[in-house]
Amino acid sequence: DYPSDLCVHALFEAQVRRAPDAVALVFEEQSISYGALNADANRLAHHLIGLGVRPDQPVAICVERSPAMVVGLLAILKAGGAYVPLDPAYPSERLRQLLDDAGPRLLLCDAAGRAALGAEAIADLSAVDLDAATAWADQSADDPDPHALGLTARNLAYVIYTSGSTGTPKGVMVEHASVLNVLRALLDVSGLTERDSFLAITTISFDIAGLELYLPLAVGANVVVAHGASAIGLQRYLSHQKITVMQATPAAWRMLFDAGWEGAPDLSALCGGEALPSELASNLGRRVKSLRNLYGPTETTIWATTFLTDTRIEAPHRYVPIGRPIANTRIYLLDGHGQPVPFGAVGELYIGGAGVARGYLNRPDLTAERFLADPFSGKAGARMYRSGDLARYLPDGNLEFLGRNDDQVKIRGFRIEP
């Protein structure tokens, strides 16, 4: 069971009321309390509401990694908007392509974001410069009232684009309720508490970044925002900031080892975004407190399955299993006719439940092709997502990922489609 009527930022606001002076955010030498972060986000949120932000309205954000990035994301959510994250490190042409597709009227940016997008791309937008926070300093520091805004958990939290640097990008529309479910599910399995320190290393253009920001803020833990994700930089954070949780792709964990990292006995490691090789898991698992493998497409909200790697596996496999579905999530392995395959046989992974996204922005044809009625759930209106991933059940009931049924590949967790 999960609070399906709450918005993502409501969990953060509850922690603000509980412990306003606790540290919420650490960035380089700067520490920001829950109360201060909330007040900053609220002032900007009221400013955005005044600029006409309404529920389900896309609001682009293109900023460097900094406290302003987190303030901007929270402010968009609090104002009722759906954020469209753009990484200023991406090629300008791709950023403009995403802007054209999402069609936001409003853009939150900083100097890096302006430079990445170029003057022409933002000429038709209302740009809110996060470097100029004094412009809304006189706004209320109180939480905006979601009821007054007409904001519910069924409204969009974000639109995130998938499919790497080629192919036509697809904007996945994800509702607050879906994010709430994955946060609650991961809190249950991870045991995260207010004593934890979570290192956030992932670009906000990748949906798993949401877990790194909102999961710790939902329990009163602190988020250490990494400025970059170089091996040397990550080693410095891990050794100097008393980090207890870090999420990364297998490629990032391997990069750390290649740079001479020896592990951290108090670190809970989360791994996902691409298949986890058994030899890497064995190496990593020996050097950390715990290692959890996670699987899930953007279309079913961050993660859909989880596997704790110290679980005994009867026979060695080339890759670590992806485990079992998280709470309120259903996994079906189906054949080409949409029928369940026998236990142990290979089938295509279909995912149903609370995490299923609303669909693709401006792509009703593709939405109808990939988001289907769920005939197995028994719930009226239930839908499932056709992932294109192949898997089978192992004898112990855990799922083994077996690759794609098309030409899509993943590089450092990002989907590249031909």
GROMACS .gro file of C-alpha atoms in nm:
model
  418
    1ASP     CA    1   0.000   0.000   0.000
    2TYR     CA    2   0.131   0.350  -0.078
    3PRO     CA    3   0.000   0.707  -0.046
    4SER     CA    4  -0.131   0.733  -0.402
    5ASP     CA    5  -0.298   1.070  -0.332
    6LEU     CA    6   0.025   1.260  -0.250
    7CYS     CA    7   0.260   1.453  -0.477
    8VAL     CA    8   0.636   1.391  -0.482
    9HIS     CA    9   0.723   1.713  -0.299
   10ALA     CA   10   0.472   1.638  -0.017
   11LEU     CA   11   0.714   1.378   0.127
   12PHE     CA   12   0.990   1.641   0.133
   13GLU     CA   13   0.757   1.897   0.291
   14ALA     CA   14   0.671   1.648   0.568
   15GLN     CA   15   1.043   1.620   0.652
   16VAL     CA   16   1.073   2.000   0.654
   17ARG     CA   17   0.802   2.013   0.922
   18ARG     CA   18   0.971   1.730   1.115
   19ALA     CA   19   1.329   1.859   1.116
   20PRO     CA   20   1.370   2.198   0.945
   21ASP     CA   21   1.730   2.242   1.067
   22ALA     CA   22   1.856   1.904   0.942
   23VAL     CA   23   2.094   1.917   0.645
   24ALA     CA   24   1.909   1.844   0.319
   25LEU     CA   25   2.169   1.928   0.057
   26VAL     CA   26   2.548   1.934   0.042
   27PHE     CA   27   2.728   2.084  -0.257
   28GLU     CA   28   3.103   2.130  -0.238
   29GLU     CA   29   3.154   2.347   0.075
   30GLN     CA   30   2.788   2.448   0.103
   31SER     CA   31   2.528   2.284   0.331
   32ILE     CA   32   2.158   2.375   0.305
   33SER     CA   33   1.897   2.283   0.564
   34TYR     CA   34   1.556   2.135   0.489
   35GLY     CA   35   1.390   2.460   0.598
   36ALA     CA   36   1.612   2.680   0.380
   37LEU     CA   37   1.582   2.454   0.075
   38ASN     CA   38   1.204   2.450   0.112
   39ALA     CA   39   1.181   2.829   0.153
   40ASP     CA   40   1.397   2.884  -0.160
   41ALA     CA   41   1.188   2.637  -0.362
   42ASN     CA   42   0.861   2.791  -0.237
   43ARG     CA   43   0.960   3.147  -0.332
   44LEU     CA   44   1.050   3.033  -0.683
   45ALA     CA   45   0.732   2.818  -0.702
   46HIS     CA   46   0.513   3.120  -0.621
   47HIS     CA   47   0.702   3.318  -0.885
   48LEU     CA   48   0.634   3.041  -1.140
   49ILE     CA   49   0.265   3.029  -1.045
   50GLY     CA   50   0.254   3.405  -1.106
   51LEU     CA   51   0.405   3.343  -1.451
   52GLY     CA   52   0.113   3.112  -1.530
   53VAL     CA   53   0.247   2.760  -1.456
   54ARG     CA   54  -0.044   2.518  -1.423
   55PRO     CA   55  -0.082   2.141  -1.363
   56ASP     CA   56   0.048   1.923  -1.647
   57GLN     CA   57   0.224   2.217  -1.812
   58PRO     CA   58   0.578   2.131  -1.926
   59VAL     CA   59   0.850   2.357  -1.784
   60ALA     CA   60   1.203   2.311  -1.918
   61ILE     CA   61   1.505   2.327  -1.687
   62CYS     CA   62   1.859   2.351  -1.822
   63VAL     CA   63   2.113   2.417  -1.547
   64GLU     CA   64   2.449   2.300  -1.417
   65ARG     CA   65   2.460   2.066  -1.118
   66SER     CA   66   2.420   2.288  -0.813
   67PRO     CA   67   2.175   2.362  -0.531
   68ALA     CA   68   1.984   2.580  -0.781
   69MET     CA   69   1.915   2.265  -0.985
   70VAL     CA   70   1.738   2.102  -0.689
   71VAL     CA   71   1.556   2.426  -0.599
   72GLY     CA   72   1.439   2.453  -0.960
   73LEU     CA   73   1.307   2.096  -0.978
   74LEU     CA   74   1.121   2.126  -0.645
   75ALA     CA   75   0.980   2.465  -0.744
   76ILE     CA   76   0.839   2.333  -1.072
   77LEU     CA   77   0.676   2.040  -0.889
   78LYS     CA   78   0.535   2.269  -0.618
   79ALA     CA   79   0.396   2.509  -0.880
   80GLY     CA   80   0.216   2.216  -1.041
   81GLY     CA   81   0.429   2.198  -1.356
   82ALA     CA   82   0.592   1.896  -1.517
   83TYR     CA   83   0.967   1.949  -1.548
   84VAL     CA   84   1.149   1.870  -1.872
   85PRO     CA   85   1.515   1.824  -1.776
   86LEU     CA   86   1.780   1.931  -2.026
   87ASP     CA   87   2.150   1.869  -1.956
   88PRO     CA   88   2.368   2.164  -2.066
   89ALA     CA   89   2.644   1.910  -2.144
   90TYR     CA   90   2.431   1.764  -2.427
   91PRO     CA   91   2.481   1.880  -2.788
   92SER     CA   92   2.289   2.201  -2.861
   93GLU     CA   93   2.113   2.045  -3.158
   94ARG     CA   94   1.966   1.768  -2.942
   95LEU     CA   95   1.858   2.014  -2.671
   96ARG     CA   96   1.677   2.225  -2.930
   97GLN     CA   97   1.511   1.912  -3.070
   98LEU     CA   98   1.374   1.829  -2.722
   99LEU     CA   99   1.257   2.187  -2.668
  100ASP     CA  100   1.075   2.182  -3.001
  101ASP     CA  101   0.899   1.858  -2.911
  102ALA     CA  102   0.805   1.941  -2.552
  103GLY     CA  103   0.690   2.293  -2.642
  104PRO     CA  104   0.737   2.454  -2.299
  105ARG     CA  105   0.650   2.822  -2.265
  106LEU     CA  106   0.884   2.860  -1.970
  107LEU     CA  107   1.252   2.771  -1.921
  108LEU     CA  108   1.452   2.770  -1.597
  109CYS     CA  109   1.818   2.821  -1.681
  110ASP     CA  110   2.156   2.949  -1.568
  111ALA     CA  111   2.453   3.079  -1.766
  112ALA     CA  112   2.553   2.724  -1.870
  113GLY     CA  113   2.198   2.648  -1.984
  114ARG     CA  114   2.173   2.967  -2.188
  115ALA     CA  115   2.506   2.895  -2.356
  116ALA     CA  116   2.411   2.534  -2.434
  117LEU     CA  117   2.075   2.624  -2.587
  118GLY     CA  118   2.182   2.940  -2.769
  119ALA     CA  119   1.998   3.270  -2.790
  120GLU     CA  120   1.786   3.168  -3.088
  121ALA     CA  121   1.639   2.859  -2.918
  122ILE     CA  122   1.522   3.053  -2.615
  123ALA     CA  123   1.406   3.370  -2.793
  124ASP     CA  124   1.042   3.253  -2.793
  125LEU     CA  125   1.047   3.130  -2.431
  126SER     CA  126   1.003   3.306  -2.100
  127ALA     CA  127   1.343   3.238  -1.940
  128VAL     CA  128   1.374   3.241  -1.562
  129ASP     CA  129   1.741   3.288  -1.474
  130LEU     CA  130   1.822   3.090  -1.158
  131ASP     CA  131   2.138   3.300  -1.115
  132ALA     CA  132   1.904   3.594  -1.036
  133ALA     CA  133   1.718   3.459  -0.732
  134THR     CA  134   1.668   3.815  -0.600
  135ALA     CA  135   1.389   3.857  -0.859
  136TRP     CA  136   1.155   3.644  -0.643
  137ALA     CA  137   1.309   3.706  -0.300
  138ASP     CA  138   0.994   3.890  -0.188
  139GLN     CA  139   0.764   3.594  -0.268
  140SER     CA  140   0.605   3.386   0.009
  141ALA     CA  141   0.821   3.116   0.169
  142ASP     CA  142   0.509   2.909   0.249
  143ASP     CA  143   0.423   2.584   0.071
  144PRO     CA  144   0.188   2.645  -0.224
  145ASP     CA  145  -0.151   2.479  -0.166
  146PRO     CA  146  -0.192   2.193  -0.417
  147HIS     CA  147  -0.573   2.208  -0.384
  148ALA     CA  148  -0.579   2.575  -0.479
  149LEU     CA  149  -0.366   2.489  -0.784
  150GLY     CA  150  -0.587   2.195  -0.881
  151LEU     CA  151  -0.279   1.972  -0.846
  152THR     CA  152  -0.328   1.600  -0.773
  153ALA     CA  153  -0.111   1.288  -0.777
  154ARG     CA  154  -0.254   1.211  -1.123
  155ASN     CA  155  -0.087   1.517  -1.270
  156LEU     CA  156   0.252   1.495  -1.439
  157ALA     CA  157   0.572   1.527  -1.235
  158TYR     CA  158   0.806   1.522  -1.533
  159VAL     CA  159   0.856   1.449  -1.902
  160ILE     CA  160   1.188   1.272  -1.964
  161TYR     CA  161   1.323   1.192  -2.308
  162THR     CA  162   1.462   0.850  -2.393
  163SER     CA  163   1.665   0.702  -2.678
  164GLY     CA  164   2.019   0.828  -2.678
  165SER     CA  165   2.170   1.042  -2.947
  166THR     CA  166   2.004   0.878  -3.247
  167GLY     CA  167   1.647   0.794  -3.337
  168THR     CA  168   1.358   1.028  -3.260
  169PRO     CA  169   1.352   1.115  -2.890
  170LYS     CA  170   1.037   1.014  -2.703
  171GLY     CA  171   0.911   1.221  -2.411
  172VAL     CA  172   0.783   0.988  -2.138
  173MET     CA  173   0.506   1.149  -1.929
  174VAL     CA  174   0.526   1.035  -1.565
  175GLU     CA  175   0.270   1.119  -1.297
  176HIS     CA  176   0.335   1.198  -0.931
  177ALA     CA  177   0.159   0.880  -0.813
  178SER     CA  178   0.399   0.664  -1.014
  179VAL     CA  179   0.706   0.835  -0.861
  180LEU     CA  180   0.550   0.805  -0.514
  181ASN     CA  181   0.514   0.431  -0.561
  182VAL     CA  182   0.878   0.372  -0.654
  183LEU     CA  183   0.996   0.595  -0.366
  184ARG     CA  184   0.785   0.404  -0.114
  185ALA     CA  185   0.889   0.067  -0.257
  186LEU     CA  186   1.261   0.153  -0.251
  187LEU     CA  187   1.236   0.298   0.100
  188ASP     CA  188   1.090  -0.034   0.211
  189VAL     CA  189   1.364  -0.247   0.053
  190SER     CA  190   1.662  -0.013   0.112
  191GLY     CA  191   1.605   0.073   0.477
  192LEU     CA  192   1.718   0.432   0.410
  193THR     CA  193   1.694   0.658   0.719
  194GLU     CA  194   1.760   1.020   0.815
  195ARG     CA  195   2.114   0.918   0.913
  196ASP     CA  196   2.208   0.836   0.552
  197SER     CA  197   2.402   1.043   0.303
  198PHE     CA  198   2.314   0.974  -0.062
  199LEU     CA  199   2.561   1.072  -0.335
  200ALA     CA  200   2.370   1.208  -0.638
  201ILE     CA  201   2.582   1.163  -0.950
  202THR     CA  202   2.332   1.112  -1.234
  203THR     CA  203   2.232   1.379  -1.486
  204ILE     CA  204   1.871   1.488  -1.431
  205SER     CA  205   1.805   1.396  -1.796
  206PHE     CA  206   1.817   1.030  -1.685
  207ASP     CA  207   1.510   0.932  -1.480
  208ILE     CA  208   1.707   0.746  -1.212
  209ALA     CA  209   1.834   1.086  -1.093
  210GLY     CA  210   1.488   1.129  -0.939
  211LEU     CA  211   1.562   0.848  -0.695
  212GLU     CA  212   1.893   1.010  -0.589
  213LEU     CA  213   1.718   1.338  -0.505
  214TYR     CA  214   1.369   1.250  -0.383
  215LEU     CA  215   1.439   0.926  -0.193
  216PRO     CA  216   1.674   1.083   0.065
  217LEU     CA  217   1.461   1.398   0.088
  218ALA     CA  218   1.157   1.180   0.164
  219VAL     CA  219   1.315   1.042   0.485
  220GLY     CA  220   1.520   1.332   0.616
  221ALA     CA  221   1.856   1.207   0.486
  222ASN     CA  222   2.097   1.438   0.304
  223VAL     CA  223   2.177   1.454  -0.066
  224VAL     CA  224   2.537   1.521  -0.165
  225VAL     CA  225   2.519   1.665  -0.517
  226ALA     CA  226   2.829   1.567  -0.713
  227HIS     CA  227   2.944   1.841  -0.949
  228GLY     CA  228   3.076   1.587  -1.199
  229ALA     CA  229   3.106   1.211  -1.226
  230SER     CA  230   3.476   1.157  -1.296
  231ALA     CA  231   3.639   0.863  -1.119
  232ILE     CA  232   3.873   1.091  -0.923
  233GLY     CA  233   3.586   1.318  -0.821
  234LEU     CA  234   3.367   1.028  -0.710
  235GLN     CA  235   3.650   0.878  -0.505
  236ARG     CA  236   3.693   1.212  -0.331
  237TYR     CA  237   3.322   1.230  -0.244
  238LEU     CA  238   3.315   0.869  -0.123
  239SER     CA  239   3.613   0.918   0.105
  240HIS     CA  240   3.546   1.270   0.238
  241GLN     CA  241   3.168   1.302   0.263
  242LYS     CA  242   3.080   0.987   0.463
  243ILE     CA  243   2.856   0.867   0.179
  244THR     CA  244   2.636   0.570   0.276
  245VAL     CA  245   2.436   0.521  -0.048
  246MET     CA  246   2.532   0.560  -0.413
  247GLN     CA  247   2.349   0.460  -0.729
  248ALA     CA  248   2.540   0.413  -1.056
  249THR     CA  249   2.549   0.216  -1.379
  250PRO     CA  250   2.781  -0.085  -1.409
  251ALA     CA  251   3.003   0.130  -1.633
  252ALA     CA  252   3.044   0.390  -1.357
  253TRP     CA  253   3.125   0.129  -1.091
  254ARG     CA  254   3.383  -0.026  -1.326
  255MET     CA  255   3.533   0.317  -1.391
  256LEU     CA  256   3.582   0.359  -1.016
  257PHE     CA  257   3.765   0.026  -0.990
  258ASP     CA  258   3.980   0.107  -1.293
  259ALA     CA  259   4.087   0.427  -1.117
  260GLY     CA  260   4.204   0.229  -0.813
  261TRP     CA  261   3.905   0.265  -0.579
  262GLU     CA  262   3.926   0.001  -0.307
  263GLY     CA  263   3.565   0.009  -0.191
  264ALA     CA  264   3.377   0.144   0.111
  265PRO     CA  265   3.260  -0.099   0.381
  266ASP     CA  266   2.971   0.128   0.492
  267LEU     CA  267   2.836   0.191   0.141
  268SER     CA  268   2.505   0.055   0.014
  269ALA     CA  269   2.555   0.029  -0.364
  270LEU     CA  270   2.266   0.046  -0.610
  271CYS     CA  271   2.332  -0.061  -0.967
  272GLY     CA  272   2.113  -0.034  -1.275
  273GLY     CA  273   2.069   0.114  -1.618
  274GLU     CA  274   2.230  -0.178  -1.800
  275ALA     CA  275   2.299  -0.548  -1.738
  276LEU     CA  276   2.526  -0.611  -1.435
  277PRO     CA  277   2.803  -0.862  -1.519
  278SER     CA  278   2.848  -1.127  -1.247
  279GLU     CA  279   3.223  -1.070  -1.222
  280LEU     CA  280   3.172  -0.697  -1.159
  281ALA     CA  281   2.901  -0.773  -0.901
  282SER     CA  282   3.131  -1.016  -0.724
  283ASN     CA  283   3.413  -0.761  -0.715
  284LEU     CA  284   3.185  -0.478  -0.601
  285GLY     CA  285   2.985  -0.688  -0.356
  286ARG     CA  286   3.302  -0.779  -0.163
  287ARG     CA  287   3.397  -0.415  -0.116
  288VAL     CA  288   3.069  -0.258  -0.004
  289LYS     CA  289   2.809  -0.314   0.269
  290SER     CA  290   2.543  -0.431   0.021
  291LEU     CA  291   2.478  -0.438  -0.353
  292ARG     CA  292   2.133  -0.419  -0.509
  293ASN     CA  293   2.074  -0.471  -0.882
  294LEU     CA  294   1.779  -0.278  -1.028
  295TYR     CA  295   1.591  -0.291  -1.357
  296GLY     CA  296   1.328  -0.072  -1.514
  297PRO     CA  297   1.254   0.134  -1.825
  298THR     CA  298   1.175   0.506  -1.801
  299GLU     CA  299   0.823   0.417  -1.917
  300THR     CA  300   0.751   0.236  -1.589
  301THR     CA  301   0.908   0.500  -1.361
  302ILE     CA  302   1.272   0.458  -1.259
  303TRP     CA  303   1.286   0.096  -1.132
  304ALA     CA  304   1.045  -0.198  -1.165
  305THR     CA  305   1.244  -0.491  -1.018
  306THR     CA  306   1.516  -0.535  -0.759
  307PHE     CA  307   1.765  -0.806  -0.658
  308LEU     CA  308   1.993  -0.809  -0.353
  309THR     CA  309   2.313  -0.968  -0.482
  310ASP     CA  310   2.401  -1.158  -0.167
  311THR     CA  311   2.101  -1.379  -0.248
  312ARG     CA  312   2.236  -1.725  -0.327
  313ILE     CA  313   2.207  -1.814  -0.695
  314GLU     CA  314   2.191  -2.186  -0.767
  315ALA     CA  315   2.398  -2.173  -1.084
  316PRO     CA  316   2.644  -1.905  -1.196
  317HIS     CA  317   2.518  -1.671  -1.466
  318ARG     CA  318   2.700  -1.426  -1.689
  319TYR     CA  319   2.478  -1.146  -1.557
  320VAL     CA  320   2.319  -1.089  -1.217
  321PRO     CA  321   1.942  -1.153  -1.210
  322ILE     CA  322   1.712  -0.849  -1.208
  323GLY     CA  323   1.511  -1.009  -0.929
  324ARG     CA  324   1.145  -0.957  -0.847
  325PRO     CA  325   0.898  -0.673  -0.899
  326ILE     CA  326   0.881  -0.387  -0.648
  327ALA     CA  327   0.554  -0.315  -0.464
  328ASN     CA  328   0.241  -0.254  -0.674
  329THR     CA  329   0.420  -0.374  -0.987
  330ARG     CA  330   0.337  -0.674  -1.205
  331ILE     CA  331   0.572  -0.849  -1.447
  332TYR     CA  332   0.444  -1.066  -1.731
  333LEU     CA  333   0.658  -1.273  -1.966
  334LEU     CA  334   0.453  -1.310  -2.284
  335ASP     CA  335   0.495  -1.477  -2.621
  336GLY     CA  336   0.434  -1.322  -2.965
  337HIS     CA  337   0.059  -1.373  -2.921
  338GLY     CA  338   0.044  -1.193  -2.587
  339GLN     CA  339   0.007  -1.516  -2.390
  340PRO     CA  340   0.216  -1.606  -2.080
  341VAL     CA  341   0.511  -1.834  -2.158
  342PRO     CA  342   0.572  -2.148  -1.947
  343PHE     CA  343   0.780  -2.100  -1.631
  344GLY     CA  344   1.150  -2.093  -1.728
  345ALA     CA  345   1.084  -2.014  -2.095
  346VAL     CA  346   1.201  -1.691  -2.258
  347GLY     CA  347   0.935  -1.422  -2.305
  348GLU     CA  348   0.904  -1.052  -2.365
  349LEU     CA  349   0.881  -0.844  -2.047
  350TYR     CA  350   0.557  -0.655  -2.001
  351ILE     CA  351   0.525  -0.436  -1.691
  352GLY     CA  352   0.197  -0.340  -1.524
  353GLY     CA  353   0.102  -0.161  -1.204
  354ALA     CA  354   0.143   0.176  -1.038
  355GLY     CA  355   0.461   0.273  -1.224
  356VAL     CA  356   0.320   0.263  -1.579
  357ALA     CA  357   0.363   0.610  -1.733
  358ARG     CA  358   0.081   0.805  -1.895
  359GLY     CA  359   0.243   0.759  -2.237
  360TYR     CA  360   0.463   0.947  -2.485
  361LEU     CA  361   0.415   1.322  -2.528
  362ASN     CA  362   0.274   1.409  -2.872
  363ARG     CA  363   0.306   1.045  -2.988
  364PRO     CA  364  -0.041   0.885  -2.964
  365ASP     CA  365   0.054   0.623  -3.225
  366LEU     CA  366   0.358   0.502  -3.034
  367THR     CA  367   0.173   0.527  -2.701
  368ALA     CA  368  -0.099   0.296  -2.838
  369GLU     CA  369   0.168   0.053  -2.962
  370ARG     CA  370   0.368   0.027  -2.636
  371PHE     CA  371   0.113   0.103  -2.361
  372LEU     CA  372  -0.154  -0.165  -2.377
  373ALA     CA  373  -0.461  -0.268  -2.180
  374ASP     CA  374  -0.356  -0.513  -1.906
  375PRO     CA  375  -0.578  -0.820  -1.948
  376PHE     CA  376  -0.428  -0.997  -1.645
  377SER     CA  377  -0.483  -0.740  -1.368
  378GLY     CA  378  -0.858  -0.755  -1.314
  379LYS     CA  379  -0.859  -0.377  -1.255
  380ALA     CA  380  -1.067  -0.157  -1.483
  381GLY     CA  381  -0.847   0.064  -1.699
  382ALA     CA  382  -0.525  -0.111  -1.595
  383ARG     CA  383  -0.243  -0.081  -1.847
  384MET     CA  384   0.089  -0.250  -1.910
  385TYR     CA  385   0.403  -0.143  -2.094
  386ARG     CA  386   0.560  -0.358  -2.363
  387SER     CA  387   0.933  -0.322  -2.292
  388GLY     CA  388   1.098  -0.503  -2.582
  389ASP     CA  389   1.325  -0.672  -2.326
  390LEU     CA  390   1.358  -1.050  -2.308
  391ALA     CA  391   1.373  -1.241  -1.981
  392ARG     CA  392   1.296  -1.572  -1.815
  393TYR     CA  393   1.223  -1.693  -1.464
  394LEU     CA  394   1.503  -1.879  -1.284
  395PRO     CA  395   1.404  -2.182  -1.073
  396ASP     CA  396   1.405  -1.967  -0.756
  397GLY     CA  397   1.153  -1.722  -0.904
  398ASN     CA  398   1.399  -1.442  -0.982
  399LEU     CA  399   1.402  -1.287  -1.328
  400GLU     CA  400   1.700  -1.313  -1.559
  401PHE     CA  401   1.740  -1.037  -1.819
  402LEU     CA  402   1.835  -1.174  -2.161
  403GLY     CA  403   1.870  -0.866  -2.382
  404ARG     CA  404   1.651  -0.699  -2.643
  405ASN     CA  405   1.418  -0.822  -2.916
  406ASP     CA  406   1.533  -0.533  -3.140
  407ASP     CA  407   1.852  -0.337  -3.215
  408GLN     CA  408   1.839  -0.104  -2.914
  409VAL     CA  409   2.157  -0.098  -2.705
  410LYS     CA  410   2.250   0.075  -2.380
  411ILE     CA  411   2.564   0.278  -2.329
  412ARG     CA  412   2.630   0.396  -1.971
  413GLY     CA  413   2.260   0.340  -1.901
  414PHE     CA  414   2.134   0.549  -2.193
  415ARG     CA  415   1.918   0.389  -2.460
  416ILE     CA  416   2.048   0.417  -2.814
  417GLU     CA  417   1.798   0.323  -3.085
  418PRO     CA  418   1.885   0.282  -3.454
   0.00000   0.00000   0.00000
